[in-house]
Amino acid sequence: MVSASAAPAAAQAGSPAGHSQPPDSPDGQRMVQRLADLLDRQVECFGLRVLFLPTYCSASEADDQLARTVVARMRRGADAAVVRIDDAALLKACAGRCRAFLGGRMHPLILAAGMGVPLVGLSYNPKFAGFAELIGMGDRIVDVRSLVHGDGLERLDHLLDAALRGGPVDPGPVDRCRAMVEDGVRRLFAGL
């Protein structure tokens, strides 16, 4: 979510129908409408602009199409944009300008975490939990199935509110994760 006049926030469209429900299926439509309603409320409460940064845009993944579908269902769709960025450094820089990042894909969440942006994850795959725990945000992940079939909308709304209202992110967990990766890479190359 990017604000044109205030500090930005971010929503990243993933294929949150990770349980393989296309956006035009009943579950996919429910997910799209719930995301649209959530983002409309955030726009109204915080005066935000929503920026979708779809990263998997092939016909089989179609994150860009999913993002456009959510925007079309938003009452405040004029306050949202879908921008395809193929350059990871530029995507990371854009994420760093955001007030919060709602991610439905793992790699954009990793990039946003490296920029110190408050994160909320919409998980479609168990790998989200491991990454989230590693960087100290295990309690800020919502499984997409609960968004579609349970109380996930309320939880996602609460987590995004907290991310937008909260102060700076503690860099400690991300720094420790970065150090572990760097150490692992050093040891890997030392053994060659």
PDB file of N, CA and C in Angstrom, residues 95-171:
ATOM      1  N   ALA A  95       9.403  -1.678  -1.573  1.00  0.00           N
ATOM      2  CA  ALA A  95       8.915  -2.212  -0.293  1.00  0.00           C
ATOM      3  C   ALA A  95       9.427  -1.368   0.868  1.00  0.00           C
ATOM      4  N   GLY A  96      10.651  -0.903   0.762  1.00  0.00           N
ATOM      5  CA  GLY A  96      11.236  -0.088   1.821  1.00  0.00           C
ATOM      6  C   GLY A  96      10.564   1.260   2.007  1.00  0.00           C
ATOM      7  N   ARG A  97       9.800   1.708   1.035  1.00  0.00           N
ATOM      8  CA  ARG A  97       9.086   2.984   1.133  1.00  0.00           C
ATOM      9  C   ARG A  97       7.686   2.813   1.720  1.00  0.00           C
ATOM     10  N   CYS A  98       7.355   1.598   2.088  1.00  0.00           N
ATOM     11  CA  CYS A  98       6.007   1.285   2.555  1.00  0.00           C
ATOM     12  C   CYS A  98       5.886   1.363   4.071  1.00  0.00           C
ATOM     13  N   ARG A  99       4.691   1.701   4.518  1.00  0.00           N
ATOM     14  CA  ARG A  99       4.415   1.710   5.960  1.00  0.00           C
ATOM     15  C   ARG A  99       4.202   0.311   6.491  1.00  0.00           C
ATOM     16  N   ALA A 100       3.657  -0.564   5.676  1.00  0.00           N
ATOM     17  CA  ALA A 100       3.421  -1.964   6.051  1.00  0.00           C
ATOM     18  C   ALA A 100       3.374  -2.771   4.773  1.00  0.00           C
ATOM     19  N   PHE A 101       3.599  -4.068   4.902  1.00  0.00           N
ATOM     20  CA  PHE A 101       3.647  -4.943   3.742  1.00  0.00           C
ATOM     21  C   PHE A 101       2.819  -6.180   4.028  1.00  0.00           C
ATOM     22  N   LEU A 102       1.759  -6.370   3.268  1.00  0.00           N
ATOM     23  CA  LEU A 102       0.924  -7.561   3.349  1.00  0.00           C
ATOM     24  C   LEU A 102       1.348  -8.465   2.209  1.00  0.00           C
ATOM     25  N   GLY A 103       1.976  -9.564   2.520  1.00  0.00           N
ATOM     26  CA  GLY A 103       2.560 -10.403   1.487  1.00  0.00           C
ATOM     27  C   GLY A 103       1.910 -11.760   1.375  1.00  0.00           C
ATOM     28  N   GLY A 104       1.601 -12.127   0.133  1.00  0.00           N
ATOM     29  CA  GLY A 104       1.075 -13.446  -0.156  1.00  0.00           C
ATOM     30  C   GLY A 104       2.085 -14.317  -0.884  1.00  0.00           C
ATOM     31  N   ARG A 105       3.292 -13.817  -1.021  1.00  0.00           N
ATOM     32  CA  ARG A 105       4.394 -14.563  -1.628  1.00  0.00           C
ATOM     33  C   ARG A 105       5.620 -14.432  -0.729  1.00  0.00           C
ATOM     34  N   MET A 106       6.393 -15.477  -0.676  1.00  0.00           N
ATOM     35  CA  MET A 106       7.532 -15.542   0.230  1.00  0.00           C
ATOM     36  C   MET A 106       8.666 -14.586  -0.138  1.00  0.00           C
ATOM     37  N   HIS A 107       9.090 -14.548  -1.396  1.00  0.00           N
ATOM     38  CA  HIS A 107      10.255 -13.738  -1.753  1.00  0.00           C
ATOM     39  C   HIS A 107      10.024 -12.244  -1.540  1.00  0.00           C
ATOM     40  N   PRO A 108       8.888 -11.687  -1.914  1.00  0.00           N
ATOM     41  CA  PRO A 108       8.660 -10.269  -1.591  1.00  0.00           C
ATOM     42  C   PRO A 108       8.636 -10.005  -0.084  1.00  0.00           C
ATOM     43  N   LEU A 109       8.123 -10.954   0.701  1.00  0.00           N
ATOM     44  CA  LEU A 109       8.168 -10.790   2.161  1.00  0.00           C
ATOM     45  C   LEU A 109       9.612 -10.737   2.644  1.00  0.00           C
ATOM     46  N   ILE A 110      10.457 -11.579   2.089  1.00  0.00           N
ATOM     47  CA  ILE A 110      11.875 -11.582   2.472  1.00  0.00           C
ATOM     48  C   ILE A 110      12.510 -10.235   2.130  1.00  0.00           C
ATOM     49  N   LEU A 111      12.226  -9.723   0.935  1.00  0.00           N
ATOM     50  CA  LEU A 111      12.779  -8.421   0.539  1.00  0.00           C
ATOM     51  C   LEU A 111      12.282  -7.311   1.464  1.00  0.00           C
ATOM     52  N   ALA A 112      10.995  -7.311   1.769  1.00  0.00           N
ATOM     53  CA  ALA A 112      10.432  -6.277   2.646  1.00  0.00           C
ATOM     54  C   ALA A 112      11.009  -6.396   4.061  1.00  0.00           C
ATOM     55  N   ALA A 113      11.215  -7.620   4.530  1.00  0.00           N
ATOM     56  CA  ALA A 113      11.801  -7.811   5.863  1.00  0.00           C
ATOM     57  C   ALA A 113      13.186  -7.183   5.925  1.00  0.00           C
ATOM     58  N   GLY A 114      13.944  -7.331   4.848  1.00  0.00           N
ATOM     59  CA  GLY A 114      15.281  -6.754   4.793  1.00  0.00           C
ATOM     60  C   GLY A 114      15.283  -5.235   4.805  1.00  0.00           C
ATOM     61  N   MET A 115      14.153  -4.638   4.535  1.00  0.00           N
ATOM     62  CA  MET A 115      14.032  -3.172   4.538  1.00  0.00           C
ATOM     63  C   MET A 115      13.433  -2.649   5.836  1.00  0.00           C
ATOM     64  N   GLY A 116      13.146  -3.546   6.788  1.00  0.00           N
ATOM     65  CA  GLY A 116      12.629  -3.109   8.077  1.00  0.00           C
ATOM     66  C   GLY A 116      11.173  -2.677   8.063  1.00  0.00           C
ATOM     67  N   VAL A 117      10.419  -3.158   7.112  1.00  0.00           N
ATOM     68  CA  VAL A 117       9.008  -2.796   6.982  1.00  0.00           C
ATOM     69  C   VAL A 117       8.173  -3.736   7.848  1.00  0.00           C
ATOM     70  N   PRO A 118       7.169  -3.218   8.570  1.00  0.00           N
ATOM     71  CA  PRO A 118       6.274  -4.115   9.311  1.00  0.00           C
ATOM     72  C   PRO A 118       5.565  -5.065   8.338  1.00  0.00           C
ATOM     73  N   LEU A 119       5.611  -6.340   8.647  1.00  0.00           N
ATOM     74  CA  LEU A 119       5.091  -7.365   7.751  1.00  0.00           C
ATOM     75  C   LEU A 119       3.868  -8.060   8.310  1.00  0.00           C
ATOM     76  N   VAL A 120       2.993  -8.451   7.398  1.00  0.00           N
ATOM     77  CA  VAL A 120       1.897  -9.368   7.676  1.00  0.00           C
ATOM     78  C   VAL A 120       1.889 -10.342   6.514  1.00  0.00           C
ATOM     79  N   GLY A 121       1.837 -11.626   6.809  1.00  0.00           N
ATOM     80  CA  GLY A 121       1.873 -12.627   5.754  1.00  0.00           C
ATOM     81  C   GLY A 121       0.540 -13.324   5.587  1.00  0.00           C
ATOM     82  N   LEU A 122       0.174 -13.556   4.348  1.00  0.00           N
ATOM     83  CA  LEU A 122      -1.008 -14.337   4.004  1.00  0.00           C
ATOM     84  C   LEU A 122      -0.472 -15.644   3.437  1.00  0.00           C
ATOM     85  N   SER A 123      -0.465 -16.671   4.259  1.00  0.00           N
ATOM     86  CA  SER A 123       0.226 -17.922   3.954  1.00  0.00           C
ATOM     87  C   SER A 123      -0.636 -18.872   3.139  1.00  0.00           C
ATOM     88  N   TYR A 124      -0.051 -19.394   2.088  1.00  0.00           N
ATOM     89  CA  TYR A 124      -0.694 -20.448   1.312  1.00  0.00           C
ATOM     90  C   TYR A 124       0.145 -21.727   1.355  1.00  0.00           C
ATOM     91  N   ASN A 125       1.243 -21.701   2.103  1.00  0.00           N
ATOM     92  CA  ASN A 125       2.201 -22.791   2.097  1.00  0.00           C
ATOM     93  C   ASN A 125       2.864 -22.852   3.476  1.00  0.00           C
ATOM     94  N   PRO A 126       3.121 -24.043   3.997  1.00  0.00           N
ATOM     95  CA  PRO A 126       3.735 -24.161   5.333  1.00  0.00           C
ATOM     96  C   PRO A 126       5.095 -23.481   5.473  1.00  0.00           C
ATOM     97  N   LYS A 127       5.801 -23.217   4.364  1.00  0.00           N
ATOM     98  CA  LYS A 127       7.119 -22.594   4.478  1.00  0.00           C
ATOM     99  C   LYS A 127       7.037 -21.199   5.093  1.00  0.00           C
ATOM    100  N   PHE A 128       5.895 -20.554   5.019  1.00  0.00           N
ATOM    101  CA  PHE A 128       5.732 -19.235   5.626  1.00  0.00           C
ATOM    102  C   PHE A 128       6.005 -19.290   7.124  1.00  0.00           C
ATOM    103  N   ALA A 129       5.520 -20.334   7.791  1.00  0.00           N
ATOM    104  CA  ALA A 129       5.668 -20.433   9.241  1.00  0.00           C
ATOM    105  C   ALA A 129       7.131 -20.471   9.657  1.00  0.00           C
ATOM    106  N   GLY A 130       7.953 -21.247   8.966  1.00  0.00           N
ATOM    107  CA  GLY A 130       9.365 -21.327   9.310  1.00  0.00           C
ATOM    108  C   GLY A 130      10.078 -20.000   9.135  1.00  0.00           C
ATOM    109  N   PHE A 131       9.830 -19.342   8.009  1.00  0.00           N
ATOM    110  CA  PHE A 131      10.438 -18.032   7.770  1.00  0.00           C
ATOM    111  C   PHE A 131       9.948 -17.030   8.810  1.00  0.00           C
ATOM    112  N   ALA A 132       8.663 -17.035   9.070  1.00  0.00           N
ATOM    113  CA  ALA A 132       8.087 -16.083  10.021  1.00  0.00           C
ATOM    114  C   ALA A 132       8.695 -16.261  11.416  1.00  0.00           C
ATOM    115  N   GLU A 133       8.842 -17.494  11.846  1.00  0.00           N
ATOM    116  CA  GLU A 133       9.453 -17.754  13.154  1.00  0.00           C
ATOM    117  C   GLU A 133      10.901 -17.285  13.174  1.00  0.00           C
ATOM    118  N   LEU A 134      11.604 -17.530  12.097  1.00  0.00           N
ATOM    119  CA  LEU A 134      13.019 -17.166  12.006  1.00  0.00           C
ATOM    120  C   LEU A 134      13.234 -15.665  12.181  1.00  0.00           C
ATOM    121  N   ILE A 135      12.325 -14.855  11.652  1.00  0.00           N
ATOM    122  CA  ILE A 135      12.499 -13.399  11.758  1.00  0.00           C
ATOM    123  C   ILE A 135      11.608 -12.770  12.832  1.00  0.00           C
ATOM    124  N   GLY A 136      11.041 -13.595  13.704  1.00  0.00           N
ATOM    125  CA  GLY A 136      10.292 -13.076  14.840  1.00  0.00           C
ATOM    126  C   GLY A 136       8.903 -12.561  14.520  1.00  0.00           C
ATOM    127  N   MET A 137       8.286 -13.059  13.444  1.00  0.00           N
ATOM    128  CA  MET A 137       6.934 -12.600  13.120  1.00  0.00           C
ATOM    129  C   MET A 137       5.962 -13.774  12.996  1.00  0.00           C
ATOM    130  N   GLY A 138       6.238 -14.841  13.719  1.00  0.00           N
ATOM    131  CA  GLY A 138       5.402 -16.028  13.632  1.00  0.00           C
ATOM    132  C   GLY A 138       3.944 -15.776  13.965  1.00  0.00           C
ATOM    133  N   ASP A 139       3.700 -14.753  14.756  1.00  0.00           N
ATOM    134  CA  ASP A 139       2.321 -14.431  15.130  1.00  0.00           C
ATOM    135  C   ASP A 139       1.644 -13.495  14.127  1.00  0.00           C
ATOM    136  N   ARG A 140       2.332 -13.162  13.033  1.00  0.00           N
ATOM    137  CA  ARG A 140       1.774 -12.237  12.039  1.00  0.00           C
ATOM    138  C   ARG A 140       1.530 -12.907  10.694  1.00  0.00           C
ATOM    139  N   ILE A 141       1.154 -14.177  10.760  1.00  0.00           N
ATOM    140  CA  ILE A 141       0.847 -14.948   9.558  1.00  0.00           C
ATOM    141  C   ILE A 141      -0.594 -15.447   9.673  1.00  0.00           C
ATOM    142  N   VAL A 142      -1.343 -15.301   8.599  1.00  0.00           N
ATOM    143  CA  VAL A 142      -2.711 -15.807   8.530  1.00  0.00           C
ATOM    144  C   VAL A 142      -2.771 -16.791   7.371  1.00  0.00           C
ATOM    145  N   ASP A 143      -3.266 -17.977   7.626  1.00  0.00           N
ATOM    146  CA  ASP A 143      -3.421 -18.975   6.573  1.00  0.00           C
ATOM    147  C   ASP A 143      -4.593 -18.573   5.681  1.00  0.00           C
ATOM    148  N   VAL A 144      -4.399 -18.654   4.374  1.00  0.00           N
ATOM    149  CA  VAL A 144      -5.430 -18.227   3.427  1.00  0.00           C
ATOM    150  C   VAL A 144      -6.723 -19.015   3.608  1.00  0.00           C
ATOM    151  N   ARG A 145      -6.631 -20.266   4.043  1.00  0.00           N
ATOM    152  CA  ARG A 145      -7.838 -21.057   4.248  1.00  0.00           C
ATOM    153  C   ARG A 145      -8.721 -20.442   5.315  1.00  0.00           C
ATOM    154  N   SER A 146      -8.094 -19.863   6.357  1.00  0.00           N
ATOM    155  CA  SER A 146      -8.900 -19.211   7.401  1.00  0.00           C
ATOM    156  C   SER A 146      -9.468 -17.887   6.896  1.00  0.00           C
ATOM    157  N   LEU A 147      -8.803 -17.259   5.941  1.00  0.00           N
ATOM    158  CA  LEU A 147      -9.366 -16.053   5.327  1.00  0.00           C
ATOM    159  C   LEU A 147     -10.635 -16.413   4.564  1.00  0.00           C
ATOM    160  N   VAL A 148     -10.603 -17.527   3.871  1.00  0.00           N
ATOM    161  CA  VAL A 148     -11.733 -17.937   3.042  1.00  0.00           C
ATOM    162  C   VAL A 148     -12.834 -18.592   3.871  1.00  0.00           C
ATOM    163  N   HIS A 149     -12.450 -19.434   4.836  1.00  0.00           N
ATOM    164  CA  HIS A 149     -13.441 -20.262   5.532  1.00  0.00           C
ATOM    165  C   HIS A 149     -13.589 -19.995   7.024  1.00  0.00           C
ATOM    166  N   GLY A 150     -12.803 -19.114   7.591  1.00  0.00           N
ATOM    167  CA  GLY A 150     -12.855 -18.942   9.042  1.00  0.00           C
ATOM    168  C   GLY A 150     -12.788 -17.487   9.458  1.00  0.00           C
ATOM    169  N   ASP A 151     -12.093 -17.267  10.560  1.00  0.00           N
ATOM    170  CA  ASP A 151     -11.994 -15.921  11.143  1.00  0.00           C
ATOM    171  C   ASP A 151     -10.745 -15.176  10.677  1.00  0.00           C
ATOM    172  N   GLY A 152     -10.142 -15.630   9.599  1.00  0.00           N
ATOM    173  CA  GLY A 152      -8.903 -15.022   9.125  1.00  0.00           C
ATOM    174  C   GLY A 152      -9.030 -13.571   8.712  1.00  0.00           C
ATOM    175  N   LEU A 153     -10.196 -13.153   8.230  1.00  0.00           N
ATOM    176  CA  LEU A 153     -10.361 -11.759   7.826  1.00  0.00           C
ATOM    177  C   LEU A 153     -10.199 -10.831   9.022  1.00  0.00           C
ATOM    178  N   GLU A 154     -10.835 -11.148  10.130  1.00  0.00           N
ATOM    179  CA  GLU A 154     -10.719 -10.317  11.326  1.00  0.00           C
ATOM    180  C   GLU A 154      -9.287 -10.291  11.838  1.00  0.00           C
ATOM    181  N   ARG A 155      -8.651 -11.446  11.823  1.00  0.00           N
ATOM    182  CA  ARG A 155      -7.258 -11.520  12.290  1.00  0.00           C
ATOM    183  C   ARG A 155      -6.329 -10.734  11.369  1.00  0.00           C
ATOM    184  N   LEU A 156      -6.508 -10.883  10.062  1.00  0.00           N
ATOM    185  CA  LEU A 156      -5.693 -10.158   9.093  1.00  0.00           C
ATOM    186  C   LEU A 156      -5.891  -8.653   9.255  1.00  0.00           C
ATOM    187  N   ASP A 157      -7.124  -8.234   9.442  1.00  0.00           N
ATOM    188  CA  ASP A 157      -7.432  -6.821   9.641  1.00  0.00           C
ATOM    189  C   ASP A 157      -6.736  -6.293  10.901  1.00  0.00           C
ATOM    190  N   HIS A 158      -6.809  -7.050  11.981  1.00  0.00           N
ATOM    191  CA  HIS A 158      -6.160  -6.653  13.238  1.00  0.00           C
ATOM    192  C   HIS A 158      -4.641  -6.561  13.063  1.00  0.00           C
ATOM    193  N   LEU A 159      -4.049  -7.549  12.408  1.00  0.00           N
ATOM    194  CA  LEU A 159      -2.596  -7.548  12.216  1.00  0.00           C
ATOM    195  C   LEU A 159      -2.143  -6.392  11.331  1.00  0.00           C
ATOM    196  N   LEU A 160      -2.903  -6.098  10.282  1.00  0.00           N
ATOM    197  CA  LEU A 160      -2.541  -4.991   9.408  1.00  0.00           C
ATOM    198  C   LEU A 160      -2.707  -3.657  10.132  1.00  0.00           C
ATOM    199  N   ASP A 161      -3.769  -3.525  10.924  1.00  0.00           N
ATOM    200  CA  ASP A 161      -3.927  -2.324  11.763  1.00  0.00           C
ATOM    201  C   ASP A 161      -2.711  -2.136  12.656  1.00  0.00           C
ATOM    202  N   ALA A 162      -2.323  -3.219  13.337  1.00  0.00           N
ATOM    203  CA  ALA A 162      -1.188  -3.138  14.260  1.00  0.00           C
ATOM    204  C   ALA A 162       0.094  -2.775  13.509  1.00  0.00           C
ATOM    205  N   ALA A 163       0.289  -3.337  12.326  1.00  0.00           N
ATOM    206  CA  ALA A 163       1.487  -3.021  11.538  1.00  0.00           C
ATOM    207  C   ALA A 163       1.501  -1.546  11.157  1.00  0.00           C
ATOM    208  N   LEU A 164       0.351  -1.006  10.813  1.00  0.00           N
ATOM    209  CA  LEU A 164       0.274   0.396  10.388  1.00  0.00           C
ATOM    210  C   LEU A 164       0.363   1.367  11.558  1.00  0.00           C
ATOM    211  N   ARG A 165      -0.117   0.956  12.716  1.00  0.00           N
ATOM    212  CA  ARG A 165      -0.100   1.833  13.893  1.00  0.00           C
ATOM    213  C   ARG A 165       1.179   1.698  14.713  1.00  0.00           C
ATOM    214  N   GLY A 166       1.874   0.580  14.533  1.00  0.00           N
ATOM    215  CA  GLY A 166       3.041   0.295  15.359  1.00  0.00           C
ATOM    216  C   GLY A 166       4.232   1.172  15.032  1.00  0.00           C
ATOM    217  N   GLY A 167       5.184   1.098  15.915  1.00  0.00           N
ATOM    218  CA  GLY A 167       6.414   1.853  15.721  1.00  0.00           C
ATOM    219  C   GLY A 167       7.378   1.101  14.838  1.00  0.00           C
ATOM    220  N   PRO A 168       8.632   1.499  14.907  1.00  0.00           N
ATOM    221  CA  PRO A 168       9.662   0.849  14.085  1.00  0.00           C
ATOM    222  C   PRO A 168       9.782  -0.634  14.412  1.00  0.00           C
ATOM    223  N   VAL A 169      10.178  -1.386  13.424  1.00  0.00           N
ATOM    224  CA  VAL A 169      10.367  -2.823  13.570  1.00  0.00           C
ATOM    225  C   VAL A 169      11.712  -3.080  14.238  1.00  0.00           C
ATOM    226  N   ASP A 170      11.736  -4.014  15.194  1.00  0.00           N
ATOM    227  CA  ASP A 170      12.993  -4.413  15.823  1.00  0.00           C
ATOM    228  C   ASP A 170      13.840  -5.141  14.779  1.00  0.00           C
ATOM    229  N   PRO A 171      14.992  -4.606  14.417  1.00  0.00           N
ATOM    230  CA  PRO A 171      15.802  -5.236  13.371  1.00  0.00           C
ATOM    231  C   PRO A 171      16.549  -6.481  13.849  1.00  0.00           C
TER     232      PRO A 171
END
